[in-house]
Structures are given as structure tokens and as C-alpha cells.
Coordinates of C-alpha atoms in Angstrom, one line a residue:
Chain A
M30 CA 118.8 105.7 111.5
L31 CA 120.3 105.6 108.0
R32 CA 117.8 104.8 105.3
P33 CA 119.3 102.0 103.2
S34 CA 119.6 102.9 99.6
L35 CA 117.0 101.0 97.4
A36 CA 119.3 101.1 94.4
R37 CA 122.1 99.5 96.4
D38 CA 119.8 96.8 97.7
I39 CA 118.5 96.0 94.2
V40 CA 122.1 95.8 92.8
L41 CA 123.0 93.5 95.7
G42 CA 119.9 91.4 95.2
I43 CA 120.6 91.0 91.4
L44 CA 124.1 89.9 92.3
V45 CA 122.8 87.3 94.7
I46 CA 120.4 86.0 92.1
A47 CA 123.2 85.9 89.4
I48 CA 125.3 83.9 91.8
L49 CA 122.4 81.5 92.5
A50 CA 121.9 81.2 88.7
L51 CA 125.6 80.4 88.1
I52 CA 126.0 77.7 90.9
P53 CA 124.0 74.9 89.1
A54 CA 126.2 75.4 86.0
L55 CA 129.3 74.9 88.0
V56 CA 128.1 72.2 90.6
P57 CA 125.0 70.6 89.4
S58 CA 123.4 69.3 92.6
K59 CA 119.7 68.7 93.1
A60 CA 120.3 68.6 96.9
F61 CA 121.7 72.2 96.8
Q62 CA 118.7 73.4 94.9
D63 CA 116.3 71.7 97.3
F64 CA 118.3 73.4 100.1
V65 CA 117.9 76.9 98.7
I66 CA 114.2 76.4 98.1
R67 CA 113.7 75.3 101.7
V68 CA 115.8 78.1 103.1
A69 CA 114.0 80.7 100.9
A70 CA 110.6 79.7 102.3
M71 CA 111.7 79.4 105.9
A72 CA 113.8 82.6 105.8
L73 CA 110.9 84.7 104.5
F74 CA 108.8 83.2 107.3
A75 CA 111.4 83.7 110.0
T76 CA 112.3 87.3 108.9
S77 CA 108.6 88.1 108.9
L78 CA 108.4 86.8 112.5
N79 CA 111.3 89.0 113.5
L80 CA 109.2 92.1 112.4
L81 CA 107.1 91.2 115.3
V82 CA 109.6 89.8 117.8
G83 CA 112.7 91.8 117.2
Y84 CA 111.3 95.1 115.9
T85 CA 108.0 95.5 117.8
G86 CA 108.6 93.4 120.9
L87 CA 105.6 91.1 120.2
T88 CA 106.7 87.6 121.0
S89 CA 104.3 85.4 118.9
F90 CA 104.3 81.6 119.4
G91 CA 101.7 81.2 116.7
H92 CA 103.2 82.8 113.6
G93 CA 103.3 79.5 111.9
M94 CA 99.5 79.7 111.5
F95 CA 100.0 82.3 108.6
Y96 CA 102.8 80.2 107.0
G97 CA 100.4 77.2 107.1
L98 CA 97.5 79.3 106.0
G99 CA 99.6 80.4 103.0
T100 CA 100.3 76.8 102.0
Y101 CA 96.6 75.7 102.4
S102 CA 95.0 78.7 100.8
F103 CA 97.3 78.6 97.8
A104 CA 97.1 74.8 97.3
L105 CA 93.3 74.9 97.7
L106 CA 92.8 77.8 95.3
M107 CA 95.0 76.0 92.7
Q108 CA 93.2 72.7 93.1
K109 CA 89.6 73.7 93.5
T110 CA 89.4 76.8 91.3
S111 CA 90.6 77.6 87.8
L112 CA 92.5 80.7 88.8
S113 CA 95.9 81.4 87.3
L114 CA 98.9 81.0 89.6
P115 CA 99.5 84.7 90.1
M116 CA 95.9 85.3 90.9
A117 CA 95.9 82.5 93.4
F118 CA 99.0 84.0 94.9
L119 CA 97.4 87.4 95.3
L120 CA 94.2 85.9 96.7
T121 CA 96.2 83.9 99.2
L122 CA 97.8 87.1 100.4
L123 CA 94.3 88.7 100.7
I124 CA 92.9 85.7 102.7
T125 CA 95.9 85.8 105.0
A126 CA 95.6 89.6 105.5
A127 CA 91.9 89.2 106.3
T128 CA 92.5 86.4 108.8
A129 CA 95.4 88.2 110.4
T130 CA 93.3 91.3 110.9
V131 CA 90.7 89.3 112.8
V132 CA 93.3 87.2 114.8
G133 CA 95.5 90.3 115.4
A134 CA 92.6 92.4 116.6
I135 CA 92.0 89.8 119.3
C136 CA 95.6 89.0 120.2
I137 CA 97.3 92.4 120.3
R138 CA 95.2 93.4 123.3
L139 CA 97.3 91.0 125.3
R140 CA 100.9 91.5 126.4
L141 CA 104.1 89.5 126.9
I142 CA 103.6 85.8 127.7
Y143 CA 99.8 86.2 127.3
F144 CA 100.2 87.4 123.8
A145 CA 102.6 84.4 123.1
F146 CA 100.0 81.9 124.5
V147 CA 97.0 83.4 122.7
T148 CA 98.8 83.3 119.4
L149 CA 99.8 79.7 120.0
A150 CA 96.2 78.8 120.9
M151 CA 95.0 80.6 117.7
Q152 CA 97.4 78.5 115.6
M153 CA 96.4 75.3 117.3
L154 CA 92.7 76.2 116.8
L155 CA 93.3 76.7 113.1
H156 CA 95.3 73.4 113.0
S157 CA 92.3 71.6 114.7
I158 CA 89.9 73.1 112.2
I159 CA 92.0 71.9 109.3
I160 CA 92.4 68.4 110.8
S161 CA 88.7 68.0 111.4
W162 CA 87.5 69.6 108.1
V163 CA 88.3 66.5 106.2
G164 CA 86.1 67.2 103.2
L165 CA 87.9 70.4 102.3
T166 CA 91.5 69.9 103.6
G167 CA 92.0 66.1 103.5
G168 CA 92.3 66.1 107.3
D169 CA 95.5 64.6 108.7
Q170 CA 96.4 63.2 105.3
G171 CA 96.8 66.7 103.9
L172 CA 96.0 68.1 100.5
Q173 CA 97.2 65.6 98.0
G174 CA 96.9 65.5 94.3
G175 CA 99.6 68.1 93.4
I176 CA 99.3 71.6 92.2
P177 CA 98.1 72.2 88.5
R178 CA 98.8 75.1 86.1
R179 CA 102.3 75.8 87.3
V180 CA 103.5 77.5 84.1
V181 CA 103.8 81.3 84.6
A182 CA 104.8 83.4 81.6
G183 CA 106.7 80.5 80.0
F184 CA 108.4 79.5 83.2
D185 CA 107.4 76.1 84.5
L186 CA 107.5 76.2 88.3
G187 CA 107.1 72.4 88.3
N188 CA 110.6 72.2 87.1
Q189 CA 113.0 72.1 90.0
H190 CA 115.6 74.4 88.5
T191 CA 113.0 77.0 87.7
L192 CA 111.5 76.8 91.1
Y193 CA 115.0 77.2 92.6
L194 CA 115.6 80.4 90.8
A195 CA 112.0 81.7 91.4
S196 CA 112.4 81.0 95.2
G197 CA 115.7 82.9 95.1
V198 CA 114.0 85.9 93.4
V199 CA 111.0 85.8 95.8
L200 CA 113.4 85.7 98.8
V201 CA 115.4 88.6 97.6
I202 CA 112.3 90.7 96.8
G203 CA 110.7 89.8 100.1
L204 CA 113.9 90.7 102.1
I205 CA 114.3 94.0 100.4
A206 CA 110.6 94.9 101.0
M207 CA 110.9 94.0 104.7
R208 CA 114.2 95.9 105.0
H209 CA 112.5 99.0 103.7
V210 CA 109.5 98.5 106.0
V211 CA 111.7 98.5 109.1
A212 CA 113.8 101.5 107.8
S213 CA 110.7 103.6 107.1
T214 CA 109.0 105.9 109.6
F215 CA 106.6 103.0 110.2
G216 CA 109.6 101.0 111.2
T217 CA 110.7 103.7 113.6
S218 CA 107.2 103.6 115.2
L219 CA 107.7 99.8 115.7
R220 CA 111.0 100.2 117.6
M221 CA 109.5 103.0 119.7
I222 CA 106.6 100.8 120.7
R223 CA 109.1 98.0 121.5
D224 CA 111.3 100.2 123.6
N225 CA 108.6 102.2 125.4
E226 CA 105.0 101.8 124.5
A227 CA 103.7 104.6 126.8
R228 CA 106.1 107.1 125.3
A229 CA 105.2 106.1 121.8
A230 CA 101.5 106.7 122.7
F231 CA 102.3 110.1 124.2
L232 CA 104.0 111.1 121.0
G233 CA 100.8 110.5 119.1
I234 CA 101.4 107.0 117.8
V235 CA 98.1 105.0 117.8
V236 CA 99.8 102.0 119.3
W237 CA 97.1 99.4 118.5
R238 CA 96.8 100.5 114.9
V239 CA 100.6 100.2 114.4
K240 CA 100.7 96.8 116.1
L241 CA 97.8 95.5 114.1
A242 CA 99.3 96.8 110.9
V243 CA 102.7 95.0 111.5
F244 CA 100.8 91.9 112.6
V245 CA 99.0 91.8 109.3
L246 CA 102.0 92.7 107.2
S247 CA 104.2 90.1 108.8
A248 CA 101.5 87.5 108.3
M249 CA 101.4 88.3 104.6
F250 CA 105.2 87.8 104.3
A251 CA 104.9 84.5 106.2
A252 CA 102.2 83.4 103.7
V253 CA 104.6 84.1 100.8
G254 CA 107.0 81.6 102.5
G255 CA 104.0 79.2 102.7
V256 CA 103.3 79.6 99.0
V257 CA 106.9 78.7 98.1
T258 CA 106.7 75.6 100.4
S259 CA 103.4 74.6 98.8
L260 CA 104.9 74.7 95.4
F261 CA 107.9 72.7 96.7
V262 CA 105.9 70.0 98.4
S263 CA 103.1 70.1 95.8
G264 CA 100.3 70.5 98.3
A265 CA 99.7 71.3 101.9
Y266 CA 100.1 69.2 105.0
P267 CA 98.9 69.6 108.7
E268 CA 102.6 69.5 109.8
L269 CA 103.0 72.8 108.0
I270 CA 100.6 74.5 110.4
N271 CA 101.4 72.5 113.5
W272 CA 103.2 74.1 116.5
P273 CA 106.7 73.0 115.6
I274 CA 106.6 75.2 112.5
S275 CA 106.4 78.2 114.8
G276 CA 109.1 76.7 117.0
D277 CA 111.5 76.3 114.0
A278 CA 111.0 80.0 113.1
I279 CA 111.6 81.1 116.7
F280 CA 114.8 79.0 116.9
A281 CA 116.0 80.4 113.6
I282 CA 115.6 84.0 114.8
V283 CA 117.0 83.4 118.3
L284 CA 120.0 81.5 116.9
G285 CA 120.7 84.0 114.2
G286 CA 119.9 87.1 116.3
I287 CA 116.8 89.2 116.8
G288 CA 118.7 92.4 116.7
S289 CA 119.9 92.2 113.1
F290 CA 117.9 92.3 110.0
L291 CA 119.8 89.3 108.5
G292 CA 119.9 87.3 111.7
P293 CA 116.8 85.2 110.9
L294 CA 118.2 84.4 107.4
V295 CA 121.5 83.3 109.0
G296 CA 119.7 81.3 111.7
T297 CA 117.5 79.6 109.1
I298 CA 120.6 78.6 107.1
M299 CA 122.3 77.3 110.3
L300 CA 119.2 75.3 111.4
T301 CA 118.7 73.8 107.9
V302 CA 122.4 72.8 107.6
L303 CA 122.3 71.3 111.1
N304 CA 119.1 69.5 110.3
D305 CA 120.6 68.0 107.1
V306 CA 124.0 67.1 108.6
V307 CA 122.7 65.7 111.9
T308 CA 119.9 63.6 110.5
R309 CA 122.4 62.1 108.0
T310 CA 125.1 61.3 110.6
T311 CA 123.1 60.1 113.7
E312 CA 119.7 58.8 114.5
Y313 CA 119.8 60.8 117.7
Y314 CA 118.9 64.1 116.1
G315 CA 117.4 65.6 119.2
L316 CA 120.4 64.8 121.4
A317 CA 122.8 66.4 118.9
L318 CA 120.7 69.5 118.2
G319 CA 119.9 70.0 121.8
I320 CA 123.5 70.1 122.8
I321 CA 124.4 72.5 120.0
I322 CA 121.5 74.8 121.0
L323 CA 122.7 74.7 124.6
V324 CA 126.2 75.6 123.6
F325 CA 125.0 78.5 121.5
A326 CA 122.4 79.8 124.0
L327 CA 124.6 79.6 127.0
G328 CA 127.9 80.4 125.3
L329 CA 126.9 83.4 123.2
R330 CA 123.7 84.4 125.1
R331 CA 122.5 86.1 121.9
G332 CA 122.1 85.3 118.3
V333 CA 125.2 84.6 116.1
V334 CA 124.8 87.7 113.9
D335 CA 124.2 89.9 117.0
F336 CA 127.3 88.4 118.6
V337 CA 129.5 89.0 115.6
T338 CA 128.3 92.6 115.1
E339 CA 128.9 93.4 118.7
R340 CA 132.4 91.8 118.6
L341 CA 133.2 93.9 115.5
G342 CA 132.4 97.0 117.5
F343 CA 129.1 97.9 115.9
R344 CA 126.5 99.1 118.4
P345 CA 123.6 96.6 118.4
S346 CA 121.0 98.9 116.9
G347 CA 118.1 96.4 117.0
G348 CA 117.4 98.0 113.7
V349 CA 118.9 97.9 110.3
S350 CA 122.1 96.0 110.3
Chain B
M21 CA 80.3 66.2 115.3
D22 CA 77.9 63.8 116.9
L23 CA 76.0 65.8 119.4
A24 CA 73.2 63.3 119.5
A25 CA 75.6 60.7 121.0
L26 CA 76.8 63.3 123.5
A27 CA 73.2 64.1 124.5
E28 CA 72.5 60.4 124.8
C29 CA 75.5 59.9 127.0
V30 CA 74.7 62.8 129.3
T31 CA 71.2 61.4 129.9
S32 CA 72.4 57.9 130.6
S33 CA 73.6 57.5 134.1
S34 CA 76.1 54.7 133.3
C35 CA 77.8 56.6 130.5
L36 CA 77.7 59.8 132.6
V37 CA 79.5 58.1 135.5
T38 CA 82.1 56.3 133.3
Q39 CA 82.9 59.4 131.3
T40 CA 83.0 61.7 134.4
T41 CA 85.5 59.3 136.2
S42 CA 87.8 59.1 133.2
G43 CA 87.6 62.8 132.8
L44 CA 88.4 63.3 136.5
I45 CA 91.6 61.1 136.4
V46 CA 92.8 63.0 133.2
G47 CA 92.0 66.2 135.1
M48 CA 93.8 65.1 138.3
L49 CA 97.0 64.1 136.6
L50 CA 96.9 67.3 134.6
F51 CA 96.4 69.2 137.8
L52 CA 99.5 67.8 139.4
V53 CA 101.6 68.7 136.4
A54 CA 100.0 72.1 136.0
A55 CA 100.3 72.9 139.7
G56 CA 104.0 72.6 139.4
L57 CA 104.1 74.7 136.3
T58 CA 102.0 77.4 137.9
L59 CA 104.0 77.4 141.1
I60 CA 107.3 77.8 139.2
F61 CA 105.8 80.6 137.1
G62 CA 104.2 82.3 140.1
V63 CA 107.5 82.5 142.1
L64 CA 110.3 82.3 139.6
K65 CA 108.6 84.1 136.7
I66 CA 110.0 81.3 134.5
V67 CA 107.9 79.6 131.9
N68 CA 109.2 76.0 132.2
F69 CA 108.8 74.6 128.8
A70 CA 110.6 71.4 129.9
H71 CA 107.9 70.6 132.5
G72 CA 106.4 67.8 130.4
T73 CA 109.8 66.2 130.3
F74 CA 109.8 65.8 134.1
Y75 CA 106.4 64.0 133.8
M76 CA 107.9 61.7 131.1
L77 CA 111.0 61.0 133.1
G78 CA 109.0 60.4 136.2
A79 CA 106.9 57.8 134.4
Y80 CA 109.9 56.0 133.1
L81 CA 111.6 56.0 136.4
A82 CA 108.5 54.6 138.1
Y83 CA 108.4 51.9 135.3
S84 CA 112.0 50.8 136.1
V85 CA 111.6 50.9 139.9
F86 CA 108.4 48.9 139.6
R87 CA 110.2 46.3 137.5
V88 CA 112.9 45.9 140.1
T89 CA 111.0 46.2 143.4
D90 CA 107.5 45.2 142.4
S91 CA 106.2 48.0 144.7
Y92 CA 104.0 50.6 143.1
T93 CA 104.3 52.9 146.2
L94 CA 108.1 52.8 146.0
A95 CA 107.9 53.5 142.2
V96 CA 105.8 56.6 142.7
V97 CA 108.0 57.9 145.5
A98 CA 111.1 57.3 143.4
A99 CA 109.5 59.2 140.5
G100 CA 108.7 62.2 142.7
A101 CA 112.1 62.2 144.6
G102 CA 114.1 61.6 141.4
M103 CA 112.5 64.4 139.6
G104 CA 112.8 66.7 142.6
I105 CA 116.6 66.1 142.5
F106 CA 116.7 66.4 138.7
G107 CA 114.8 69.7 139.0
I108 CA 117.4 71.2 141.4
V109 CA 120.2 70.2 139.0
F110 CA 118.3 71.6 136.0
E111 CA 117.5 74.9 137.8
R112 CA 121.1 75.4 139.1
A113 CA 122.9 74.4 135.9
L114 CA 120.7 76.0 133.3
I115 CA 117.7 78.0 134.4
A116 CA 119.6 80.1 136.9
R117 CA 121.6 81.5 134.0
V118 CA 118.6 82.9 132.2
Y119 CA 116.6 84.5 135.1
G120 CA 115.4 87.8 133.8
A121 CA 116.5 87.0 130.3
N122 CA 114.2 87.2 127.3
V123 CA 111.5 84.5 127.4
L124 CA 112.8 83.3 124.1
M125 CA 116.2 82.4 125.7
Q126 CA 114.3 80.4 128.4
L127 CA 112.3 78.7 125.6
L128 CA 115.4 77.8 123.7
I129 CA 117.2 76.2 126.7
C130 CA 114.1 74.3 127.8
Y131 CA 113.5 73.0 124.3
A132 CA 117.1 71.9 124.1
V133 CA 116.6 69.9 127.3
V134 CA 113.4 68.4 125.9
L135 CA 115.2 67.2 122.8
I136 CA 118.1 65.8 124.8
C137 CA 115.9 64.0 127.3
D138 CA 113.6 62.5 124.6
D139 CA 116.6 61.0 122.9
L140 CA 118.2 59.8 126.2
V141 CA 114.9 58.0 127.0
K142 CA 115.1 56.4 123.5
I143 CA 118.7 55.3 124.3
V144 CA 118.0 54.0 127.8
W145 CA 114.5 52.5 127.5
G146 CA 114.0 52.2 123.7
A147 CA 111.8 54.0 121.2
D148 CA 108.9 51.6 121.3
F149 CA 105.9 51.9 123.6
K150 CA 106.3 50.6 127.2
A151 CA 103.5 49.4 129.4
M152 CA 104.0 49.2 133.2
G153 CA 100.8 47.2 133.7
M154 CA 98.4 47.5 136.6
P155 CA 100.0 46.7 140.0
P156 CA 98.7 43.4 141.3
E157 CA 96.9 44.9 144.3
F158 CA 94.7 46.8 141.9
Q159 CA 93.9 43.9 139.6
V160 CA 90.4 43.6 141.1
P161 CA 87.0 43.9 139.5
P162 CA 85.8 47.4 139.0
L163 CA 83.1 49.0 141.1
F164 CA 79.7 49.8 139.5
V165 CA 78.2 53.1 140.4
A166 CA 74.8 53.8 138.9
G167 CA 75.6 51.4 136.1
G168 CA 78.9 53.1 135.3
V169 CA 82.4 51.5 135.6
V170 CA 84.8 52.9 138.2
P171 CA 88.1 51.0 138.6
P172 CA 89.4 51.2 142.2
F173 CA 92.7 52.4 140.8
Y174 CA 91.0 55.6 139.5
I175 CA 89.7 56.3 143.0
L176 CA 93.2 56.0 144.4
L177 CA 94.6 58.3 141.7
I178 CA 92.0 60.9 142.4
T179 CA 92.4 60.7 146.2
V180 CA 96.2 60.9 146.1
A181 CA 96.2 63.8 143.6
L182 CA 93.7 65.7 145.7
A183 CA 95.7 65.0 148.8
I184 CA 98.9 66.3 147.3
G185 CA 97.2 69.3 145.8
G186 CA 95.4 70.1 149.1
G187 CA 98.7 69.6 151.0
L188 CA 100.4 72.0 148.7
G189 CA 97.7 74.6 149.0
L190 CA 97.6 74.4 152.8
T191 CA 101.4 74.6 153.0
L192 CA 101.3 77.8 150.9
A193 CA 98.5 79.3 152.8
L194 CA 99.3 78.4 156.4
T195 CA 102.9 77.6 157.1
K196 CA 105.9 79.9 157.5
I197 CA 107.7 78.6 154.4
G198 CA 104.4 79.1 152.5
K199 CA 104.3 82.7 153.6
I200 CA 107.9 83.2 152.5
V201 CA 107.2 81.6 149.1
R202 CA 104.2 83.9 148.6
A203 CA 106.2 86.9 149.7
A204 CA 109.0 85.9 147.2
A205 CA 106.4 85.7 144.4
H206 CA 105.3 89.2 145.3
N207 CA 108.6 90.9 145.9
P208 CA 111.8 88.8 145.8
N209 CA 114.1 91.8 146.6
M210 CA 112.4 92.6 149.8
V211 CA 112.4 88.9 150.8
S212 CA 116.1 88.8 150.1
A213 CA 116.7 92.0 152.0
L214 CA 115.1 90.4 155.1
G215 CA 117.9 87.8 155.1
I216 CA 116.2 84.9 153.4
N217 CA 118.3 83.0 150.9
T218 CA 116.2 83.4 147.8
T219 CA 118.6 81.4 145.7
L220 CA 117.9 78.4 147.9
L221 CA 114.2 79.2 147.9
Y222 CA 114.1 79.3 144.1
S223 CA 115.8 76.0 143.9
L224 CA 113.3 74.5 146.4
V225 CA 110.3 75.8 144.6
F226 CA 111.6 74.6 141.3
A227 CA 112.3 71.2 142.8
T228 CA 108.8 71.0 144.3
G229 CA 107.3 71.8 140.9
A230 CA 109.5 69.2 139.2
M231 CA 108.6 66.7 141.9
L232 CA 104.9 67.2 141.3
A233 CA 105.4 66.5 137.6
G234 CA 107.4 63.4 138.5
L235 CA 104.7 62.2 140.9
A236 CA 102.1 62.7 138.2
G237 CA 104.2 60.7 135.8
G238 CA 104.7 57.9 138.3
L239 CA 101.0 57.8 139.2
A240 CA 100.0 57.8 135.6
A241 CA 102.5 55.0 134.6
P242 CA 100.0 52.1 135.1
V243 CA 97.3 53.7 132.9
R244 CA 99.4 55.3 130.2
S245 CA 101.6 53.8 127.6
L246 CA 105.1 55.2 128.0
T247 CA 106.8 56.7 124.9
P248 CA 109.5 59.3 124.3
G249 CA 107.7 62.5 123.6
M250 CA 104.8 61.7 125.9
G251 CA 105.7 64.8 127.8
F252 CA 104.7 67.1 125.0
S253 CA 100.9 66.7 124.9
I254 CA 100.7 67.1 128.7
L255 CA 102.9 70.2 128.5
I256 CA 100.5 71.9 126.1
E257 CA 97.5 70.9 128.1
S258 CA 99.1 72.1 131.4
F259 CA 99.8 75.4 129.7
I260 CA 96.1 75.7 128.8
V261 CA 95.3 74.8 132.4
T262 CA 97.6 77.4 133.9
V263 CA 96.4 80.1 131.5
I264 CA 92.7 79.3 132.2
G265 CA 93.1 79.0 135.9
G266 CA 95.4 82.0 136.2
M267 CA 99.2 81.8 136.2
G268 CA 100.3 81.3 139.8
S269 CA 97.0 80.0 141.2
I270 CA 96.9 76.5 142.5
A271 CA 93.1 76.6 143.0
G272 CA 92.6 77.9 139.5
A273 CA 94.8 75.1 138.2
L274 CA 92.6 72.5 139.9
I275 CA 89.3 73.8 138.5
A276 CA 90.7 74.4 135.0
A277 CA 92.3 70.9 135.0
V278 CA 89.0 69.2 135.9
V279 CA 87.2 71.2 133.2
L280 CA 89.7 70.2 130.6
G281 CA 89.6 66.6 131.7
L282 CA 85.8 66.6 131.3
I283 CA 86.1 68.3 127.9
R284 CA 88.5 65.6 126.9
S285 CA 86.4 62.7 128.0
F286 CA 83.0 64.0 126.9
G287 CA 84.5 65.5 123.7
T288 CA 85.6 62.0 122.5
I289 CA 81.9 61.2 122.3
G290 CA 80.5 64.4 121.0
F291 CA 83.3 65.9 118.9
P292 CA 86.2 63.4 118.6
M293 CA 88.0 65.3 115.9
F294 CA 87.8 68.7 117.7
T295 CA 88.5 68.0 121.4
E296 CA 91.9 69.7 121.1
G297 CA 90.4 72.6 119.2
M298 CA 87.7 72.9 121.9
M299 CA 90.4 73.2 124.6
F300 CA 92.2 75.9 122.6
L301 CA 88.9 77.7 122.0
V302 CA 88.2 77.8 125.7
M303 CA 91.7 79.1 126.3
I304 CA 91.2 81.9 123.8
I305 CA 87.9 82.9 125.2
I306 CA 89.3 83.1 128.7
L307 CA 92.3 85.1 127.6
V308 CA 90.2 87.6 125.7
V309 CA 87.6 88.0 128.5
K310 CA 89.9 87.8 131.5
P311 CA 93.5 87.6 130.5
S312 CA 94.7 87.0 134.0
G313 CA 92.7 83.8 134.1
L314 CA 89.9 82.6 136.4
F315 CA 91.9 83.1 139.7
G316 CA 94.9 85.1 138.5
R317 CA 96.0 88.4 139.9
E318 CA 96.0 91.3 137.6
I319 CA 98.8 91.4 135.1
V320 CA 101.4 93.9 136.0

């Protein structure tokens, strides 16, 4: 497994951000900026889910709980305390990590479909708590009233153009960080557990510790996506922690490909474009999306990026693309 | 939380009877749907995420047949038969392509079908709520048991659901086809090697599961408002039932469904905001304590 060069990734990342910074000067479009912010939040979330599904073989149906927890923790900290934005962000990550440690410790004892169901049940339990704790969370109305103190080091994240660039930067940093996680020896342990758990254990890997570690780590990246969303929608809403959120991330990674690092990003872009185009052209969104999913799922039988890399003759590594 | 109200209800015989009956019919309908789900999982090892859609289509089919023929019996039979046929088509055309594939592929295909069917229902029957109404033969005054209200229709629902469930259980336990199905759940290759057409068997099992969901939808049509997307909440609940009862166990599904129905009906009095949360909490506790469920075999 070739270790990707950090320097090359950083140069690539700066290039992407430079392009993102140039686009509004050439084609000023608020819709495009909205699109990038939404993709950034969702792609961070979907890629973090793929750390579990694609790299470790842990099929979680409840990963949306950490994305939603990110939006709620961050929005609550900003509204109810006087912490600065970066402090609230860090504390959100800590809250998510603590929650994920408890949830993960319970869930990773189970395998396969049972792991999937228990994670979904955990998410729905958290959703129910949020809905019924009206005093703190606003119940099914969500946390309204906006997010104060959005100026960080002279940048106003309440300004759409600034938030657009900031989302791009956060996405690039998050992707580079995750890419280096999966390319590290820790990442090799993940793939070993996915391919043959017993063998990994024989070779001295403490399987539960590695599983718990990746569960917590991926939860924190999902929460980063949640924070971006919270800034974008100026609050937190129960829909952001309900089951379809987990479903969206699963479809993004399956459509894009679970065997490639960038599969979830490509899948997210595809789903977001589909969503925007289809809802604009027909009221029968489900009918159109369902047919498209069927064509992809039965036609390619794997994610788009996986399909392309296989066709181009690269061996599907299930690892770093 | 209003535990005082809950305590008051449990100690009053009229409230106890009323809530128990309404819990039982929720539980029985849930049982029929979950029995199909657990049967399909037990034999085909497929998690049918489209199962709630069969329930929804069954209800709409019954609604239309009842409109045309004015016969509730015919409506329920049509719902069951229609969904049985739909199940065969669905299994042959789509599910058969993803046997043994990643569970995410199965999820994706089922979800696509759910999306498509929800919109087709909108196109055919409209997006607004539909009410079938109580069949005239059941428009009679309710019975009073110990001060509690028990509509005769509820008694019919519970009896029919129990009869279907019992019939299914006995068929699996005593008949030759039941033995073959149980053998196929255990070791399909061996069954196939003995000269039994497992492809046909899988189709039949899937059709039976779909038929049960369709029957549940048809039976429920007079007491539920029909809406596109009505399949989803029952799908989630039947997953909870199958997990609690043990995936593949019909008896487990029955007990878990009744428990869930009672949580639902008494929960609306004691903790109306948290009934859903309570169901998921029970599911988590069962999964942690005994992952294979109350009546499930050990996980392999």
C-alpha cells in the first residue's frame, strides 16, 4: 500500500480551494455556492461513514446520529453559552467523541445486520430524546433563533461567500486527514479486520479497540459535517438526525463506490445534483430517483468510481484510490 | 411523562380493557407484517426493506376492491393474492439478482422500489388521505367488557390474524412443505442437492411473506387512514419486532408484536412523546443482552 504524499495532497487541496475561490468571480451564482456548502457537509459525513463501511466492514445504519449530534451540540453551544465559535466547534467534537465511545462500546459487540440494526435503533433513540426534550431542543420545531457570534478572525461565516470558502477548506482538510488515516498502519488494521477478523486477532490486533477507535473517529468527522450544516441552516432540526439522513449517506457511498476513497464524494455530488435537477423538473421525485437508482444498482452492480477504476484496469484495492 | 395517568389507567378496568384491545390490534397487524419479514429473512437471508410497501399496496388494493364490490372479504383476499403475485414478480425481477450480495445493494434496490411505489400510489390514488370506512356489517354498537369499549371489528381482526399466524406456524412445523422450508433455511445447498427446486421454493416463500403483508394491509384498511408512505412506519416497527423476537422466528414475532402493540397503546397515555423512543430502547436492550432475540437461533 503506497503511502500518499502529504505534500502532494496539500498542493492538490490548495489547487481545489483556489479554483473554488475563482469560480464566483467568473460565474456569480448563489445557487452554486449553496450547492458546494451542502456537498461539503454531506461529503464529509459520507466519507466518514465509509471509514466504517468500506474500510472496516462495519455497516452502520445509524451514522446520521453523529451528524445530527454535531448540528445540535454546536447550535446549542452557540446559543446557550458565550463560547467563541472555535471553542464551540472543539467542544462539539469532544461531546461527539464521548457519545460515540459509549454508543460504540455497546454496538461493536454485534456483527453484520445486527450491528446495522442496533446503530439505527441508537440513532432513533437519540432522535426521540431530542423530539421529546422540548425545553432544550425545541422539540419537533427544531432549534430556531439562528447562530450568533459567527465572525472568526475577521471572517464572517454568516456571509454566504465566506461560508462557501470555509466549507471548501474544511472539506479539503477533512478529506486529507481521513485519507491519511486509512493509509496509516491503523488503516491497514482496519482493512485486515474487514477481510478476516480472526486472522487480525491472531496477528495481535486488539480488534475491539481498533473498531471502537474507528467508530469514534468517524463519528467526529461526521460531526464536522454537522457543524457545517448547522452554520448553513442557522440552527438544528430533527430532520437532520432522523433516519433518512443515514439513508442519504448510505446511498451516496453505494452509488459512488465503497472501494474508493473518493467514491463517497462523487456519490454525494451525484445525489445532490439528482436531487436538485429532479425536484425542479418533476413532482414525482421518488419515481425518477428510484428508477435511476435501479439502473445504477442493477447495471453497474457497484459504485460509479469503483466501476470506472475497474474498467480502467486498476485493481480494486478497497483502499487508497 | 405522565406516569400518574398511566397508573390511573392500569388500575381502572375500563381503561385497561380499552387500551389492551387497541394494543392487541396494533400488535396483531404488526405480527402479520413482521411474520412475513422474518420468514423471508429466515429462509432467503434477505432483509426486505420494501416490506412496508407490500402492506401499503395491500391496503390501497383492498380500498379499491371494496369500492367496486362492496365486499370486505373479497377486498382482503384480493389484497393478499395481489401482493403474493407482486411479491413473485419483485423477487424474480430484482431480489434474485442480489442474492448473496452486500446487504447495502439489497437496501438500495428495496429503497428504489419503495420510492417508486410511493409515487405510483400518488399517481393512481392521489396524495391525500383516503379512508375506506367500516364495512356495513361491522357498523354495530361496540361490546362493553368490564366497562371497556371493544368494537366487534377488533375481535374479528385479532381472530383472523391469530388464525393466519397459527396456520403458518402449523404449516411450517407439521407439513412436508414446512419441513422443506425449514431445511432450506438451514442448508439450501443440501436441499437443492436432494432434487428440490430451491429457486421455486424461494419465490414461494417470498410470495407468502408478501401475501402476509398484503393481508395485513387489507385487514387494516377500515381502521387506518391510507396515505403514500404509510408503509414506512410499519416497516420500522416490524424490524423492531423481528429483532426482538429473533430473526426467523414466527413465535418470537407474535410475542414481540404484542409487546410492542401494548407499549404503543399504554405509552400514548404514560409517555406520549417517547413511545417510539421506548420501542427502540427495548430493541437496544434485547440486542445487547441477547443479540439473537427472544426466540432466535444463535447467530452464525
